[in-house]
XYZ file of C-alpha atoms in Angstrom:
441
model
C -114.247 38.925 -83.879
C -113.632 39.880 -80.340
C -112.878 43.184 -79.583
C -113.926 44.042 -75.809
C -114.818 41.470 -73.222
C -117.634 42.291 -71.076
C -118.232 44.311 -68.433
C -120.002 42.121 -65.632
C -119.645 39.280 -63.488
C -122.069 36.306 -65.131
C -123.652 36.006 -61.700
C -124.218 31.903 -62.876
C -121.097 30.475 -60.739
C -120.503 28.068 -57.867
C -122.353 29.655 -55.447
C -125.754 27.924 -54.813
C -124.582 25.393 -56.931
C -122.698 22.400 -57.836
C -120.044 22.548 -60.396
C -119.824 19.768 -62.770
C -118.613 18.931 -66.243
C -121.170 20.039 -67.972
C -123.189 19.351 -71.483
C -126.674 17.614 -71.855
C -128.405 15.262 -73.986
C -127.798 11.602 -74.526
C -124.411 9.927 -74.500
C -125.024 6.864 -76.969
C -123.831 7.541 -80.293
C -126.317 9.038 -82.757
C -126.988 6.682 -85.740
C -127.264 7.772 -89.246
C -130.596 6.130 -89.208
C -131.545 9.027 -86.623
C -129.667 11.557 -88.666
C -131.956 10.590 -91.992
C -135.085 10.877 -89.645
C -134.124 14.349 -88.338
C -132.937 16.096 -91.444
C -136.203 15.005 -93.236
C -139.104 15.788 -90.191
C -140.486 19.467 -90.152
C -138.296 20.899 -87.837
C -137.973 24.690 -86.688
C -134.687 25.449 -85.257
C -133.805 29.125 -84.113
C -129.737 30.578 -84.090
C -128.772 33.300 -82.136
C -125.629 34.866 -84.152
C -124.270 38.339 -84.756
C -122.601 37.680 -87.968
C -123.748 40.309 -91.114
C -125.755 38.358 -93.909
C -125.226 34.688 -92.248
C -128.697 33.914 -93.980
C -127.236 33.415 -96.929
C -124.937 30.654 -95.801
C -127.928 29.663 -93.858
C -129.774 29.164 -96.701
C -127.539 26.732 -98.413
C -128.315 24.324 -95.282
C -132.220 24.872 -96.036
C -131.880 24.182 -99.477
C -129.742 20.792 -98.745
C -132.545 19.948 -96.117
C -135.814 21.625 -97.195
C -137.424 19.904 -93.863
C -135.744 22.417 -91.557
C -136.618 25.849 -91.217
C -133.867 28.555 -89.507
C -134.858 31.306 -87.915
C -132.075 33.554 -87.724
C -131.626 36.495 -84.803
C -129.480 39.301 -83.906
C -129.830 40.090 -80.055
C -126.665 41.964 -79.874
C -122.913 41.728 -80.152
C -120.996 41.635 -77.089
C -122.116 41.767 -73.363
C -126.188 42.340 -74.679
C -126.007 38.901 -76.217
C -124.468 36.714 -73.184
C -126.806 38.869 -70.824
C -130.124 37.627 -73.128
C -128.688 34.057 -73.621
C -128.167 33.324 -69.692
C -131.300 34.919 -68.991
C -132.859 32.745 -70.980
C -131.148 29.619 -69.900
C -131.775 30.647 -66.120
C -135.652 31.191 -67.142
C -135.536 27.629 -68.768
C -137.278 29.286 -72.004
C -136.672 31.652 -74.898
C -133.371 30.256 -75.854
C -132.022 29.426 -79.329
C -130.817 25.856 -80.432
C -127.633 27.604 -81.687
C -125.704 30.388 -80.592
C -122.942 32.011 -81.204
C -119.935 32.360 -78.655
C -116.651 33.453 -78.277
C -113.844 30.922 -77.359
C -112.948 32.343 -73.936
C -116.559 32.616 -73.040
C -117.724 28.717 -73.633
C -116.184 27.385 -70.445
C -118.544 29.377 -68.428
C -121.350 27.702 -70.150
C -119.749 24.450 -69.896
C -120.038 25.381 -65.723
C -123.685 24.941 -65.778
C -123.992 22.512 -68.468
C -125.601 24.702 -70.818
C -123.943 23.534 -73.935
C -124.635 20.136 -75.450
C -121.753 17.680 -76.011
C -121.329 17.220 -79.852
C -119.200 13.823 -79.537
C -121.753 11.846 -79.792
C -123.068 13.461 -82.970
C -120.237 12.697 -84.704
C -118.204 15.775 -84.015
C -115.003 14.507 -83.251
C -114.889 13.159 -87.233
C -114.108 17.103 -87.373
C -111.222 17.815 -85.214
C -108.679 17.355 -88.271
C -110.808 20.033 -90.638
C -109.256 22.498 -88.428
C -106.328 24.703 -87.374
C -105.125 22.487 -84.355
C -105.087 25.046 -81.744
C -108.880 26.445 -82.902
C -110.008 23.071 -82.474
C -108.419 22.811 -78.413
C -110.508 25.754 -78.192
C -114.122 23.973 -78.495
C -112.513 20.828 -77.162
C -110.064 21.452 -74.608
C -110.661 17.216 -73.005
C -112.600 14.748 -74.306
C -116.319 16.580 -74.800
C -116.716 19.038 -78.127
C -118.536 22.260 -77.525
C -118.956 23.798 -80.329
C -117.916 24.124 -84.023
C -114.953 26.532 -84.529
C -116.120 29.640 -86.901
C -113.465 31.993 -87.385
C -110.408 33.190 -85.235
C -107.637 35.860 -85.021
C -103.873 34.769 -85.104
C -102.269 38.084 -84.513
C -99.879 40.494 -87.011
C -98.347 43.493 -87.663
C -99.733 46.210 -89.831
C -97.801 48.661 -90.751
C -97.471 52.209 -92.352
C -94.784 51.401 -94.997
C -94.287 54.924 -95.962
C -94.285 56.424 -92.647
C -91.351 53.111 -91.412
C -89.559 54.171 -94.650
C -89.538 57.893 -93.565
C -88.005 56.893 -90.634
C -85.213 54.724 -91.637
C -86.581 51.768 -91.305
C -86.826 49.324 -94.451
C -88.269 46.184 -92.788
C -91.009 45.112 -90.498
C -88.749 44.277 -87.048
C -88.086 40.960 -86.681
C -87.969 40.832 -83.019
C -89.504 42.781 -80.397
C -86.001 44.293 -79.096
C -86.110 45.794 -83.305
C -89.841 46.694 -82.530
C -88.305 49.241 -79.640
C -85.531 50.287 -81.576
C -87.963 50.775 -84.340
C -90.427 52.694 -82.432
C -88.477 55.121 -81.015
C -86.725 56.411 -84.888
C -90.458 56.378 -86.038
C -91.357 58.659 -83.231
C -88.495 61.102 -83.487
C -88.288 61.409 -87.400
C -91.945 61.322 -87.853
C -93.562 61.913 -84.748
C -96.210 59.065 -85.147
C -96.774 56.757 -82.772
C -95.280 52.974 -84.125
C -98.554 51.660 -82.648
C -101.349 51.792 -79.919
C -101.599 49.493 -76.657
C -105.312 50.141 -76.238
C -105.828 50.947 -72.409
C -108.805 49.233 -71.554
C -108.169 46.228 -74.035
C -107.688 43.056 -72.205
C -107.628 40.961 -75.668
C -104.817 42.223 -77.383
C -102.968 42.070 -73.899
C -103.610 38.582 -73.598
C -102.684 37.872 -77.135
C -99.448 39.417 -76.537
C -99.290 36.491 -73.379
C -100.595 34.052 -75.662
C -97.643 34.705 -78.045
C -95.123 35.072 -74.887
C -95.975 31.591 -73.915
C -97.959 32.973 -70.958
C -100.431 30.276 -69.284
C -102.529 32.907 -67.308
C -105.754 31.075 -66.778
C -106.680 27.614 -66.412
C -109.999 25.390 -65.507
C -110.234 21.515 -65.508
C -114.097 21.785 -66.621
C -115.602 21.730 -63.047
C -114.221 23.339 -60.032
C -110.524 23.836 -60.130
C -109.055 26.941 -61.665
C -105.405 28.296 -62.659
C -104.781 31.908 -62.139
C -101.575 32.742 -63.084
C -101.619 36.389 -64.477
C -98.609 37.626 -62.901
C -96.078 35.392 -63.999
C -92.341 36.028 -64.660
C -93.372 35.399 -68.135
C -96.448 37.639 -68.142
C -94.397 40.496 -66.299
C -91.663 40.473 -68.543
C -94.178 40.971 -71.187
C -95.715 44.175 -68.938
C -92.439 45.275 -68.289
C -91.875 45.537 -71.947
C -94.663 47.613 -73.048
C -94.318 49.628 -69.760
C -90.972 50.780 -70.732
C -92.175 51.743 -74.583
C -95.338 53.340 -72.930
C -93.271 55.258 -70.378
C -91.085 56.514 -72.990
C -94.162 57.981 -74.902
C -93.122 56.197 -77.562
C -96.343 53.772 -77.784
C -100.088 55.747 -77.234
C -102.547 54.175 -74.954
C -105.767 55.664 -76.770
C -109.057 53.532 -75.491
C -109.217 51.705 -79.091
C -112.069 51.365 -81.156
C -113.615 55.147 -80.421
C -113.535 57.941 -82.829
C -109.812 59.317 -81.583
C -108.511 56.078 -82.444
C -110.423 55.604 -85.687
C -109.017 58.774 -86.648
C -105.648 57.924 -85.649
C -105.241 55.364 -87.560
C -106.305 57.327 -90.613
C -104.218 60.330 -89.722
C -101.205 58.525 -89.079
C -100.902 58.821 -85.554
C -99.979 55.480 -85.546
C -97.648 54.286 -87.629
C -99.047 50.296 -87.071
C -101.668 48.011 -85.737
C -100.695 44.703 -83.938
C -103.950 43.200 -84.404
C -105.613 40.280 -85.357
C -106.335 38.510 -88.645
C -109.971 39.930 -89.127
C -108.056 43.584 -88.555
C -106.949 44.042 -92.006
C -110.608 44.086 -93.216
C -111.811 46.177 -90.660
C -108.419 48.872 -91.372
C -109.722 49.251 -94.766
C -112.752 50.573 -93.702
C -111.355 52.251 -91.058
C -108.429 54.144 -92.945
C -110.314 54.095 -96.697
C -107.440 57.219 -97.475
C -104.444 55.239 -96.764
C -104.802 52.519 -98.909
C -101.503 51.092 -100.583
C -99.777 52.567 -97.801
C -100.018 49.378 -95.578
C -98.597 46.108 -94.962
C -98.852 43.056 -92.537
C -95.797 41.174 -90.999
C -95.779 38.511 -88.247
C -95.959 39.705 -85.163
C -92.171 40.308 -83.848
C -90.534 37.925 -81.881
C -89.201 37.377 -78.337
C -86.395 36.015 -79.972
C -84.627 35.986 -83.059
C -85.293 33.125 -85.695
C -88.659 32.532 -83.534
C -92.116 31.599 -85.283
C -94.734 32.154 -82.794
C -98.115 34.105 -82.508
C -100.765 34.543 -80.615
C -104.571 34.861 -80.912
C -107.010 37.378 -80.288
C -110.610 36.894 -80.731
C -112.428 34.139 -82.906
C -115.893 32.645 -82.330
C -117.715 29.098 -82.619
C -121.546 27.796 -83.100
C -122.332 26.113 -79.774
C -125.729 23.607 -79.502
C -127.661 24.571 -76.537
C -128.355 21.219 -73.839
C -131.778 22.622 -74.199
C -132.569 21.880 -77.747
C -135.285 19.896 -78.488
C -134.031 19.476 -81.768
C -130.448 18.504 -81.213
C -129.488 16.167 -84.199
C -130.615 19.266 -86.751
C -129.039 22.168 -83.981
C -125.552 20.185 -84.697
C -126.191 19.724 -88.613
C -126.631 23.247 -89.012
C -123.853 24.277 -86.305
C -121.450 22.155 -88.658
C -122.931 22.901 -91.949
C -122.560 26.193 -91.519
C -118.845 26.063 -90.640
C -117.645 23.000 -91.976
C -119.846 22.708 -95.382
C -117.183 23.774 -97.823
C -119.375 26.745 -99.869
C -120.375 28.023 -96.734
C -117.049 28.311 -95.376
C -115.557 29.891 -98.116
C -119.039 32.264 -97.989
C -117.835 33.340 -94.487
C -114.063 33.869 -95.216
C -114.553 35.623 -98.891
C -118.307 37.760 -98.263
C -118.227 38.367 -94.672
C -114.455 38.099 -94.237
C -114.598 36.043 -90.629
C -110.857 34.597 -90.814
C -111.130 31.341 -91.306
C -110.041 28.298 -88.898
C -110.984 25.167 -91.498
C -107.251 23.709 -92.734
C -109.461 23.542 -96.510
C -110.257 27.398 -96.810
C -106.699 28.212 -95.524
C -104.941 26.167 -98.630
C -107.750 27.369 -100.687
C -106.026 29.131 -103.765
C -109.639 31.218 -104.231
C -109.018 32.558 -100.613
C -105.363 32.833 -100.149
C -104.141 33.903 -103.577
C -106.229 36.979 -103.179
C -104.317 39.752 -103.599
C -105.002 43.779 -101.703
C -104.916 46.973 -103.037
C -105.213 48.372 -99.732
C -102.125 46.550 -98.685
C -99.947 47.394 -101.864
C -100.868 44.315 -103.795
C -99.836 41.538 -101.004
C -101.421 38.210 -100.226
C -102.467 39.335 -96.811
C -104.788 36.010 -96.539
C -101.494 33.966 -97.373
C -100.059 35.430 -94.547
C -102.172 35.141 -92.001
C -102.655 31.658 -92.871
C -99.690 31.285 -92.323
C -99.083 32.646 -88.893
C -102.705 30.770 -88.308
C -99.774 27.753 -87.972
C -98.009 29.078 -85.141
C -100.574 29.772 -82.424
C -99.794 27.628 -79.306
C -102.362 25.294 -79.120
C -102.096 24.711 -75.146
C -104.269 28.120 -74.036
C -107.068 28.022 -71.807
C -110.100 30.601 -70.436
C -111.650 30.468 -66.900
C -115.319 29.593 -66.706
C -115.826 33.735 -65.704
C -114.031 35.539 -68.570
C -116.758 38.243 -67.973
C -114.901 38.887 -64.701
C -111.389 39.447 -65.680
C -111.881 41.871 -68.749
C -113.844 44.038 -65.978
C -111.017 43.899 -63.996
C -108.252 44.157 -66.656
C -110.366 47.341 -66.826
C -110.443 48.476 -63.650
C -106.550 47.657 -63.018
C -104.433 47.151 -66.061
C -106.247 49.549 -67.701
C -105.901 52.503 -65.401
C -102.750 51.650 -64.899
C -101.827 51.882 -68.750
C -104.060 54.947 -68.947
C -101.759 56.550 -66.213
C -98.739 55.596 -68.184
C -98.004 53.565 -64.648
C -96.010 50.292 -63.920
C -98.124 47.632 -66.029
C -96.412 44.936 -64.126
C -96.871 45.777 -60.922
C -100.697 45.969 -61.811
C -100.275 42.435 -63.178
C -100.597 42.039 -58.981
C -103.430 43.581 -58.400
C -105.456 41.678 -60.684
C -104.280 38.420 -60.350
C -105.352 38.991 -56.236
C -108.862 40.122 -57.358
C -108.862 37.283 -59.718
C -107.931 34.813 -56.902
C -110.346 36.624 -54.461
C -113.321 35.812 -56.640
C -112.923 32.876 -57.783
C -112.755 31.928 -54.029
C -115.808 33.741 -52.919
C -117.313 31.705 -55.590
C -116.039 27.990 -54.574
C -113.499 27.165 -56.935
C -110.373 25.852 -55.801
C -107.781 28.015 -56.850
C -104.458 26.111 -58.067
């Protein structure tokens, strides 16, 4: 999952350099004569990945092709693990075959044609194993990047007994009930109906995402779309602005100990979140359980189906794999192998994108104490079906959550105008994308 975006410029842009397409490797087809020869030669491949216990889907690829040994490492979750993998691509040594990396954070490594196109590997034979919109993600043209692992269509969960206390006997529906909602639960409870975390530039751009909001765009070399303050994305400001204003939504920095125990106190009556959030509430808010339950998202307008997404991750192959028919096998084993898949949706609970695991009666029958006995799974499988599919990242993602920081999320803080600082950022957006030679649309 994604939870905070980094902190830093990537300092690996246009300047000094020429922007291109990117990917490396050959661009002839690979034969299944070569695949035979390079699942069955002694090969030592190493994956960079922060996910809990992967070895063990790992394994299962070791065991189908004894030849190949994985060595699996942790360098970090977050901003440590870009900074190590860039450093080593800039030194030209030390890095993996396979690595892990966010959706929003491949383009930049498609800039200097650190990733290895997988279409001639066979990888396009994938693109219908997937949720439609996760698959745009790793192949947004006609290249594929990577191999989708898990993603976050967003929800709502809710306090049912704290809603109930207030009056209110239904999720909202739309997000003009979500207001209403918000301010009974705040008056005849005195929680909070949720939390817009200050500083948190993915749940923000979820909330875009859902809104129809195209805020970023990048053809793959060295044209870029900035388009953060839209009508669209302002009216979506606007609207939290006016629920923020009215102290009727917190703006807690999320993911620290006041929030953490806010969402086991009841300060907060909900989480709109993501589809790996109902996990992570459990463990969060062990106390509560059977007091929650997870809705769609409300809607902008009434009869609407729409969501959008917030976080996710893929397995990318690295251009600098000297390995890269065995990098690719295990970058789709792992995600596309059907034990293996189910492994990482049922034992470490990464939501999953593969169309197989989401109809799978073993994942989506499951049924949660935690949330009163409902198929949360079947849910959020659902809503997986109603992310836009048309949403795209600039190649300097590391930029803009620093600035969402910075601007948004002072603003928010302040209990300010969140539209009006929709301005600010989308001139220091433009303003560095210049300085670095992209030609701003």
């Amino acid at each position: 999952m994604a939870l905070v975006g980094g902190a830093v410029s990537i300092g690996l842009l246009l300047t000094g350099c020429t922007p291109s397409s990117g990917g490396g490797g050959s661009t002839e087809n690979v034969s299944q004569d070569d695949i035979d020869k390079a699942m069955t030669t002694p090969t030592k491949l190493t994956f960079w990945t922060w996910v809990p216990d992967i070895e063990n889907e790992v394994k299962l690829f070791e065991e189908k092709y004894p030849a190949i040994d994985v060595t699996v490492e942790n360098v970090g979750q977050g901003l440590p693990h870009y900074q190590k993998l860039r450093s080593a691509i800039e030194a030209g040594e030390g890095a993996p075959d396979v690595a892990q990396l966010e959706y929003q954070y491949i383009p930049s490594f498609v800039l200097n044609e650190s990733l290895l196109d997988l279409t001639p590997y066979g990888a396009d034979d994938l693109s219908g194993d997937y949720v439609d919109w996760a698959w745009k993600q790793v192949s947004p043209a006609d290249e594929v990047w990577a191999i989708p692992q898990d993603v976050g269509p967003m929800g709502n969960l809710y306090r049912e007994d704290i809603l109930t206390a207030a009056g209110i006997t239904e999720p909202p529906a739309t997000w003009d009930d979500y207001a209403v909602a918000a301010k009974a639960v705040k008056e005849k409870t005195g929680s909070y109906i949720s939390n817009l975390g200050a500083t948190q530039a993915g749940q923000m751009i979820g909330f875009f995402w859902q809104a129809g909001v195209k805020p970023f765009g990048y053809d793959g070399k060295e044209t870029v779309k900035i388009d953060v303050n839209s009508d669209d994305a302002k009216k979506v400001a606007s609207y939290w602005t006016d629920l923020v204003q009215q102290d009727l939504i917190s703006t807690d920095v999320d993911f620290q100990d006041q929030w953490y125990q806010g969402l086991a106190s009841g300060k907060y009556a909900g989480w709109l979140t993501a589809a790996w959030g109902p996990i992570f509430l459990q463990g969060t808010a062990e106390s509560t359980s059977g007091l929650w339950r997870a809705a769609p998202l409300p809607q902008w307008s009434d009869g609407e189906e729409v969501s959008g997404n917030w976080g996710g991750s893929s397995d990318a192959v690295l251009a600098s794999s000297k390995n890269p028919i065995a990098a690719y096998e295990l970058a789709k084993f792992i995600n596309n192998d059907e034990p293996s898949a189910m492994k990482l949706a049922t034992e470490q609970f990464l939501f999953p994108p593969q169309v197989s695991v989401l109809e799978d009666p073993a994942f989506v029958d499951q049924e949660s104490e935690f949330y009163g006995g409902q198929k949360v799974n079947s849910l959020f499988a659902d809503i997986s079906k109603t992310v836009d599919t048309d949403f795209e990242w600039l190649p300097f993602m590391d930029y803009v959550y620093s600035t969402y920081e910075e601007t948004m999320g002072t603003v928010i803080a302040d209990k300010g105008d969140i539209a009006a600082a929709l301005d600010e950022w989308q001139d220091q957006l433009v303003k560095y994308a210049e300085d670095q030679g992209f030609t701003v649309e």
